[in-house]
Coordinates of C-alpha atoms and ligand atoms in Angstrom, one line a residue:
M1 CA -33.8 -17.4 10.6
N2 CA -33.8 -19.4 7.4
A3 CA -36.7 -21.7 8.4
P4 CA -39.6 -21.3 5.9
I5 CA -42.5 -19.1 7.0
L6 CA -45.6 -21.2 6.5
P7 CA -49.2 -20.3 5.6
G8 CA -51.0 -19.0 8.6
A9 CA -48.2 -16.6 9.5
E10 CA -48.7 -12.9 9.3
L11 CA -46.5 -11.1 6.7
G12 CA -45.7 -7.4 7.0
V13 CA -45.6 -4.9 4.1
L14 CA -44.1 -1.4 4.2
G15 CA -46.2 0.7 1.8
G16 CA -49.9 0.7 1.0
G17 CA -50.1 1.0 -2.8
Q18 CA -51.3 -1.3 -5.5
L19 CA -48.2 -3.4 -5.5
G20 CA -48.9 -4.2 -1.8
R21 CA -52.5 -4.8 -2.6
M22 CA -51.7 -7.5 -5.3
F23 CA -49.0 -9.0 -2.9
T24 CA -51.7 -9.2 -0.2
V25 CA -54.2 -10.9 -2.5
A26 CA -51.6 -13.5 -3.5
A27 CA -50.6 -14.0 0.1
A28 CA -54.2 -14.4 1.2
R29 CA -54.7 -17.1 -1.5
L30 CA -51.9 -19.1 0.0
G31 CA -53.4 -18.8 3.5
Y32 CA -51.2 -16.0 5.0
R33 CA -52.4 -12.9 6.8
V34 CA -50.9 -9.6 5.8
A35 CA -50.4 -6.4 7.9
V36 CA -49.7 -3.2 6.0
Y37 CA -47.7 -0.2 7.4
A38 CA -48.2 3.0 5.5
P39 CA -48.5 6.7 6.1
D40 CA -52.2 6.8 5.1
D41 CA -55.5 5.1 6.0
D42 CA -57.7 3.1 3.7
T43 CA -54.8 2.4 1.3
P44 CA -55.2 0.1 -1.7
A45 CA -53.2 -2.6 0.2
G46 CA -54.8 -1.9 3.6
Q47 CA -58.3 -2.4 2.2
V48 CA -57.5 -6.1 1.5
A49 CA -55.1 -6.8 4.4
C50 CA -56.0 -8.1 7.8
R51 CA -54.4 -5.2 9.6
E52 CA -53.5 -1.7 8.4
L53 CA -51.3 0.5 10.6
R54 CA -51.0 4.1 9.9
G55 CA -47.6 5.5 10.7
S56 CA -44.7 7.5 9.4
Y57 CA -41.7 5.7 8.0
D58 CA -39.6 8.0 10.2
D59 CA -41.4 6.8 13.4
L60 CA -38.8 4.1 14.1
D61 CA -40.4 2.9 17.4
A62 CA -43.7 2.2 15.5
V63 CA -41.7 0.5 12.7
A64 CA -39.9 -1.7 15.3
A65 CA -43.2 -2.6 16.9
F66 CA -44.7 -3.5 13.5
A67 CA -41.7 -5.7 12.6
R68 CA -42.0 -7.5 16.0
S69 CA -45.6 -8.3 15.2
V70 CA -45.0 -10.1 11.9
A71 CA -43.0 -13.1 10.6
V72 CA -41.2 -11.2 7.8
V73 CA -41.2 -7.7 6.4
T74 CA -41.1 -6.8 2.7
F75 CA -41.9 -3.5 1.0
E76 CA -43.9 -2.4 -2.0
F77 CA -42.6 1.2 -2.0
E78 CA -38.9 1.4 -2.9
N79 CA -38.4 4.8 -1.4
V80 CA -38.9 3.5 2.1
P81 CA -36.0 5.2 4.0
L82 CA -33.0 3.0 4.6
A83 CA -33.2 3.6 8.4
T84 CA -36.8 2.3 8.3
A85 CA -35.7 -1.0 6.7
E86 CA -32.7 -1.3 9.0
T87 CA -34.8 -0.7 12.1
A88 CA -37.3 -3.4 10.9
A89 CA -34.4 -5.8 10.3
R90 CA -33.5 -5.7 14.0
H91 CA -36.8 -7.4 14.8
A92 CA -37.7 -9.5 11.7
P93 CA -36.2 -10.7 8.5
V94 CA -36.5 -8.0 5.8
R95 CA -36.6 -9.3 2.3
P96 CA -35.1 -8.0 0.0
A97 CA -32.6 -6.7 2.5
G98 CA -32.4 -2.9 3.2
R99 CA -29.0 -2.8 1.4
V100 CA -30.7 -3.7 -1.9
L101 CA -33.0 -0.7 -1.3
G102 CA -30.0 1.4 -0.5
T103 CA -28.5 0.6 -3.9
T104 CA -31.6 0.9 -6.0
Q105 CA -33.1 4.1 -4.5
D106 CA -30.1 6.1 -5.5
R107 CA -29.2 6.3 -9.3
L108 CA -25.5 6.9 -8.6
R109 CA -25.2 3.9 -6.3
E110 CA -27.2 1.8 -8.7
K111 CA -25.1 2.7 -11.7
A112 CA -21.9 2.0 -9.7
A113 CA -23.3 -1.5 -8.7
L114 CA -24.2 -2.3 -12.3
T115 CA -20.8 -1.2 -13.5
R116 CA -19.1 -3.3 -10.8
L117 CA -21.1 -6.3 -12.1
G118 CA -19.8 -5.6 -15.6
L119 CA -23.3 -4.9 -16.9
P120 CA -24.0 -2.5 -19.8
V121 CA -25.2 1.0 -18.8
A122 CA -25.4 4.3 -20.7
P123 CA -22.3 6.5 -20.6
H124 CA -22.9 8.7 -17.6
A125 CA -21.3 11.0 -15.1
A126 CA -22.0 11.8 -11.5
I127 CA -22.8 15.3 -10.3
E128 CA -22.5 15.9 -6.6
T129 CA -21.5 19.6 -6.6
E130 CA -21.1 22.5 -9.0
A131 CA -17.4 21.5 -9.4
D132 CA -18.6 18.3 -11.2
L133 CA -20.5 20.1 -14.0
A134 CA -17.5 20.7 -16.3
R135 CA -16.3 17.1 -16.0
A136 CA -19.8 15.7 -16.6
A137 CA -20.3 17.9 -19.6
A138 CA -17.0 16.7 -21.1
A139 CA -17.9 13.1 -20.4
V140 CA -21.4 13.3 -21.9
P141 CA -21.3 16.1 -24.4
G142 CA -24.2 15.2 -26.7
P143 CA -27.9 14.6 -26.2
S144 CA -28.5 13.5 -22.6
V145 CA -30.9 13.0 -19.7
L146 CA -30.2 14.7 -16.4
K147 CA -31.7 12.7 -13.5
T148 CA -31.8 13.4 -9.8
A149 CA -30.0 10.6 -7.9
A150 CA -32.8 10.1 -5.4
W151 CA -36.6 9.8 -5.7
G152 CA -36.7 9.1 -9.4
Y153 CA -39.3 6.9 -11.0
D154 CA -41.7 7.2 -13.9
G155 CA -39.7 10.0 -15.5
K156 CA -39.9 12.1 -12.3
G157 CA -36.9 14.3 -11.5
Q158 CA -35.4 14.2 -15.0
V159 CA -35.0 16.5 -17.9
R160 CA -33.8 16.0 -21.5
L161 CA -30.9 18.1 -22.7
S162 CA -29.9 18.4 -26.4
G163 CA -26.3 19.1 -25.4
A164 CA -24.0 19.7 -22.5
A165 CA -24.2 23.5 -22.9
E166 CA -27.7 23.3 -21.3
L167 CA -26.4 21.4 -18.2
P168 CA -25.5 24.2 -15.7
A169 CA -28.8 26.0 -16.1
A170 CA -30.8 22.7 -16.0
W171 CA -29.0 21.5 -12.9
V172 CA -29.6 24.8 -11.1
R173 CA -33.3 24.8 -12.1
M174 CA -33.6 21.3 -10.5
G175 CA -32.4 22.7 -7.3
R176 CA -28.7 21.6 -7.5
P177 CA -29.4 18.0 -6.5
R178 CA -27.0 15.1 -6.5
A179 CA -27.6 13.9 -10.0
V180 CA -26.5 11.7 -12.9
L181 CA -26.0 13.0 -16.4
E182 CA -26.8 10.1 -18.8
A183 CA -26.2 9.9 -22.5
F184 CA -29.5 9.7 -24.4
V185 CA -29.9 6.1 -25.6
P186 CA -31.4 5.8 -29.1
F187 CA -33.4 2.7 -28.2
R188 CA -35.8 1.0 -30.5
R189 CA -37.8 -0.7 -27.7
E190 CA -38.0 -0.7 -23.9
L191 CA -38.0 -4.1 -22.3
S192 CA -38.2 -5.4 -18.7
V193 CA -37.3 -8.6 -17.1
V194 CA -39.0 -9.6 -13.8
G195 CA -37.0 -12.1 -11.8
V196 CA -37.2 -13.7 -8.4
R197 CA -34.6 -15.3 -6.2
G198 CA -35.4 -17.6 -3.4
L199 CA -33.8 -17.9 0.1
D200 CA -31.9 -20.9 -1.3
G201 CA -30.5 -19.0 -4.2
A202 CA -32.8 -20.4 -6.8
V203 CA -33.7 -18.0 -9.6
A204 CA -36.7 -17.8 -11.9
L205 CA -37.1 -15.3 -14.7
Y206 CA -40.1 -14.4 -16.8
E207 CA -39.3 -13.9 -20.5
P208 CA -38.9 -10.2 -21.3
F209 CA -41.9 -7.9 -21.4
G210 CA -42.1 -5.2 -24.2
N211 CA -43.2 -1.8 -22.8
A212 CA -44.7 1.3 -24.4
H213 CA -44.9 4.5 -22.4
A214 CA -47.1 7.5 -22.6
H215 CA -46.1 10.7 -20.8
H216 CA -43.1 8.8 -19.2
V217 CA -45.4 6.3 -17.5
L218 CA -46.0 2.7 -18.6
D219 CA -49.0 2.5 -20.9
V220 CA -49.1 -1.0 -22.5
T221 CA -47.0 -4.1 -22.0
V222 CA -46.9 -7.1 -24.3
W223 CA -45.6 -10.5 -23.6
P224 CA -43.5 -12.1 -24.9
A225 CA -41.6 -9.1 -26.2
P226 CA -40.8 -9.6 -29.9
V227 CA -37.1 -9.9 -29.5
S228 CA -34.5 -12.3 -31.0
A229 CA -33.4 -15.4 -29.1
A230 CA -30.0 -13.8 -28.5
T231 CA -31.5 -10.7 -27.0
R232 CA -33.8 -12.8 -24.8
A233 CA -30.8 -14.8 -23.6
E234 CA -28.8 -11.6 -22.9
A235 CA -31.7 -10.1 -21.0
A236 CA -32.0 -13.2 -18.8
A237 CA -28.3 -13.2 -18.2
I238 CA -28.4 -9.6 -17.1
A239 CA -31.3 -10.2 -14.7
R240 CA -29.7 -13.2 -13.2
A241 CA -26.4 -11.3 -12.7
V242 CA -28.3 -8.6 -10.9
L243 CA -30.3 -10.9 -8.7
E244 CA -27.2 -12.9 -7.7
G245 CA -24.8 -10.0 -7.6
L246 CA -27.0 -8.0 -5.2
D247 CA -27.9 -11.1 -3.3
V248 CA -31.6 -10.4 -3.6
V249 CA -34.2 -12.5 -1.8
G250 CA -37.5 -11.5 -3.5
V251 CA -38.6 -10.0 -6.8
L252 CA -36.5 -7.6 -8.7
T253 CA -37.1 -6.0 -12.1
V254 CA -34.5 -4.8 -14.6
E255 CA -35.6 -2.1 -17.1
L256 CA -33.7 -2.3 -20.4
F257 CA -33.3 -0.4 -23.6
E258 CA -32.9 -2.5 -26.7
L259 CA -30.7 -0.8 -29.4
D260 CA -31.2 -1.2 -33.1
D261 CA -28.6 -4.0 -33.3
G262 CA -30.3 -6.0 -30.4
R263 CA -27.8 -5.0 -27.8
L264 CA -29.1 -4.1 -24.4
V265 CA -28.5 -1.3 -22.0
V266 CA -29.7 -1.4 -18.4
N267 CA -31.9 1.7 -17.6
E268 CA -32.8 1.0 -14.0
L269 CA -33.7 -1.5 -11.3
A270 CA -36.8 -1.9 -9.2
P271 CA -36.3 -4.2 -6.2
R272 CA -40.0 -5.4 -6.4
P273 CA -42.7 -6.6 -8.7
H274 CA -43.2 -4.2 -11.6
N275 CA -46.1 -2.7 -13.5
S276 CA -45.0 -4.6 -16.6
G277 CA -45.2 -7.9 -14.7
H278 CA -48.9 -7.4 -13.7
L279 CA -50.0 -9.5 -16.6
T280 CA -48.3 -12.5 -15.0
I281 CA -51.2 -12.7 -12.5
D282 CA -53.4 -13.9 -15.4
A283 CA -51.0 -15.1 -18.0
H284 CA -48.5 -17.3 -16.0
T285 CA -48.7 -20.4 -13.8
C286 CA -47.4 -18.4 -10.9
G287 CA -47.6 -14.6 -11.1
Q288 CA -45.0 -12.1 -9.8
F289 CA -46.8 -11.4 -6.6
E290 CA -47.1 -15.0 -5.6
Q291 CA -43.4 -15.4 -6.4
Q292 CA -42.7 -12.5 -4.0
V293 CA -44.7 -14.2 -1.3
R294 CA -42.9 -17.5 -1.9
A295 CA -39.4 -15.9 -2.0
V296 CA -39.8 -13.8 1.2
C297 CA -41.3 -16.8 3.0
G298 CA -38.4 -19.1 2.0
L299 CA -40.7 -21.4 0.0
P300 CA -39.9 -23.0 -3.4
L301 CA -40.5 -20.6 -6.3
G302 CA -43.3 -21.2 -8.7
S303 CA -43.3 -21.9 -12.5
V304 CA -42.8 -18.9 -14.8
D305 CA -44.4 -20.8 -17.7
A306 CA -47.3 -19.0 -19.4
V307 CA -50.8 -20.4 -19.6
A308 CA -51.4 -18.7 -23.0
P309 CA -49.1 -18.0 -26.0
A310 CA -49.3 -14.3 -25.5
A311 CA -50.7 -11.6 -23.2
A312 CA -51.0 -7.8 -23.0
M313 CA -51.7 -5.3 -20.2
A314 CA -53.0 -1.8 -20.5
N315 CA -52.9 0.6 -17.6
L316 CA -56.0 2.5 -16.5
M317 CA -54.9 6.0 -15.6
G318 CA -57.0 8.6 -13.8
D319 CA -57.5 10.4 -17.1
L320 CA -60.1 7.8 -18.0
W321 CA -62.4 9.2 -15.3
A322 CA -62.4 12.7 -16.9
G323 CA -66.0 12.3 -18.1
G324 CA -67.2 10.2 -15.1
T325 CA -66.8 6.6 -14.0
P326 CA -65.6 4.4 -16.9
D327 CA -68.2 2.0 -18.4
W328 CA -67.0 -1.2 -16.7
R329 CA -69.7 -3.3 -18.3
A330 CA -68.4 -2.4 -21.8
G331 CA -64.8 -3.3 -20.8
L332 CA -65.9 -6.6 -19.2
A333 CA -67.8 -7.5 -22.3
Y334 CA -64.4 -8.7 -23.7
P335 CA -64.4 -12.2 -22.2
T336 CA -60.6 -12.7 -22.4
A337 CA -59.9 -9.3 -20.7
R338 CA -59.4 -9.3 -16.9
L339 CA -60.1 -6.1 -15.0
H340 CA -57.9 -5.2 -12.0
L341 CA -58.8 -2.1 -10.0
Y342 CA -56.8 -0.8 -7.1
G343 CA -59.5 0.6 -4.8
K344 CA -58.5 4.3 -5.2
D345 CA -61.2 6.9 -4.9
D346 CA -59.4 9.9 -6.2
A347 CA -59.0 9.5 -10.0
R348 CA -56.4 12.2 -10.7
P349 CA -54.9 12.5 -14.2
G350 CA -51.7 10.5 -14.4
R351 CA -52.6 8.3 -11.4
K352 CA -52.5 4.5 -11.8
M353 CA -56.1 3.3 -11.0
G354 CA -56.0 -0.2 -12.4
H355 CA -55.1 -2.3 -15.4
L356 CA -56.6 -4.7 -17.9
T357 CA -55.0 -7.9 -19.0
A358 CA -55.9 -9.9 -22.1
L359 CA -54.6 -13.3 -23.3
G360 CA -54.4 -14.3 -26.9
P361 CA -53.0 -16.6 -29.5
T362 CA -50.5 -13.9 -30.6
V363 CA -49.1 -10.8 -29.2
A364 CA -50.9 -8.7 -31.8
A365 CA -54.2 -10.3 -30.9
A366 CA -53.7 -9.9 -27.1
E367 CA -52.7 -6.3 -27.6
A368 CA -55.6 -5.5 -29.8
T369 CA -58.0 -7.0 -27.3
V370 CA -56.6 -5.1 -24.4
R371 CA -56.6 -1.8 -26.2
E372 CA -60.1 -2.3 -27.5
A373 CA -61.4 -3.2 -24.1
R374 CA -59.8 -0.1 -22.6
A375 CA -61.2 2.1 -25.4
A376 CA -64.7 0.6 -24.7
L377 CA -64.6 2.0 -21.2
T378 CA -65.0 5.6 -22.5
L379 CA -66.5 5.0 -26.0
R380 CA -69.9 6.4 -25.3
R381 CA -68.4 9.8 -24.3
P382 CA -67.7 12.8 -26.4
A383 CA -64.3 12.4 -28.0
A384 CA -62.9 15.4 -26.0
L385 CA -63.6 13.5 -22.7
R386 CA -62.2 10.1 -23.6
G387 CA -58.8 10.4 -21.9
A388 CA -55.8 8.1 -22.7
Ligands
AMP1 P1 -36.6 6.3 -15.8 O1 -37.4 7.0 -14.7 O2 -35.1 6.4 -15.6 O3 -37.1 4.9 -15.9 O4 -36.9 7.0 -17.1 C1 -38.2 7.1 -17.6 C2 -38.3 7.0 -19.1 O5 -37.5 8.1 -19.7 C3 -37.7 5.7 -19.7 O6 -38.6 4.7 -19.6 C4 -37.3 6.2 -21.1 O7 -38.4 6.2 -21.9 C5 -36.8 7.6 -20.9 N1 -35.3 7.6 -20.6 C6 -34.7 7.6 -19.4 N2 -33.4 7.6 -19.6 C7 -33.1 7.6 -20.9 C8 -31.9 7.6 -21.6 N3 -30.7 7.6 -21.1 N4 -32.0 7.7 -23.0 C9 -33.2 7.7 -23.6 N5 -34.4 7.7 -22.9 C10 -34.4 7.6 -21.6

């Protein structure tokens, strides 16, 4: 079971989105074939894979047949049901293991795991039933964020409260879900660390990324994040503790809040490559998706060294299509900017359609280039139609 899976083998991915697409491209470059299992046809990942199987995650017979047909199963969609991962695991190695998914797809279990590992999280309280509301309000009386325990990402399933008096009504409006009430963290910066752990326990960590959000969704990432050496070391220690503590084989991302004094609070975990790590494809010797391939195949990890002093990434959201197809030639006229598109036809507002990466001598220069290149995509349009 621990023998390496060598190039030429077929790797299975659960989920068909852009993370699976970039995994597939990295795997293909190393000589692997990739099969994608997803609930849709013509998915971003399926378009570049050797095989695309359309099926429901709940069709456990189809999931079992898929797992039997590949050398290893990984996932690009963290809300794959636990039963799906467990079924696959009876027929092929699943990496990271389903129990990692089980921890990270539920905010209450995730918080409990982080606390058990002694890692810093915001003051919080669990809400499972109405009876928990008073205790939660007493534990987190001030400004807070109420988050559903399940199905949360990119700010979905959460609401800001200015005080605990708003809690009962907000919880009822959400539909009385299992939830966590979290103290609002007055952060000065959002950071992320993308790490990878091999089958042999080796760990590699990229230096922290600095992330700016728009409408709760990642907008621009810079690397390296402008943090002190002590904060950098603390971020790395936290990420290593999570990778080892959860016995992850594969890539895992830790999202962090940096406080004014440089201390860190863990916001959440993603057991997979992360939007903030997309710039590693162009800016690092071995990008996050190749690391995922290497880790799940039991191969040595690659170098996390950068090939440039600084880099920046800007997401291309569907809003950019508001006035028609973006002007790709204008964006590509920036020679240090690299364009990545995910093969999605339907450019809805708020949908991640692609990203741009730029390298530079400094963070400021890389960020300026990537923002200018993105602006150039819609520059010839009336201002009202320019989107994000
Ligand atoms: P999440 O889906 O938990 O990653 O939250 C989405 C975004 O909401 C984060 O990136 C933060 O910008 C903000 N946010 C979430 N939780 C908190 C918190 N406890 N305090 C302050 N801001 C938060």
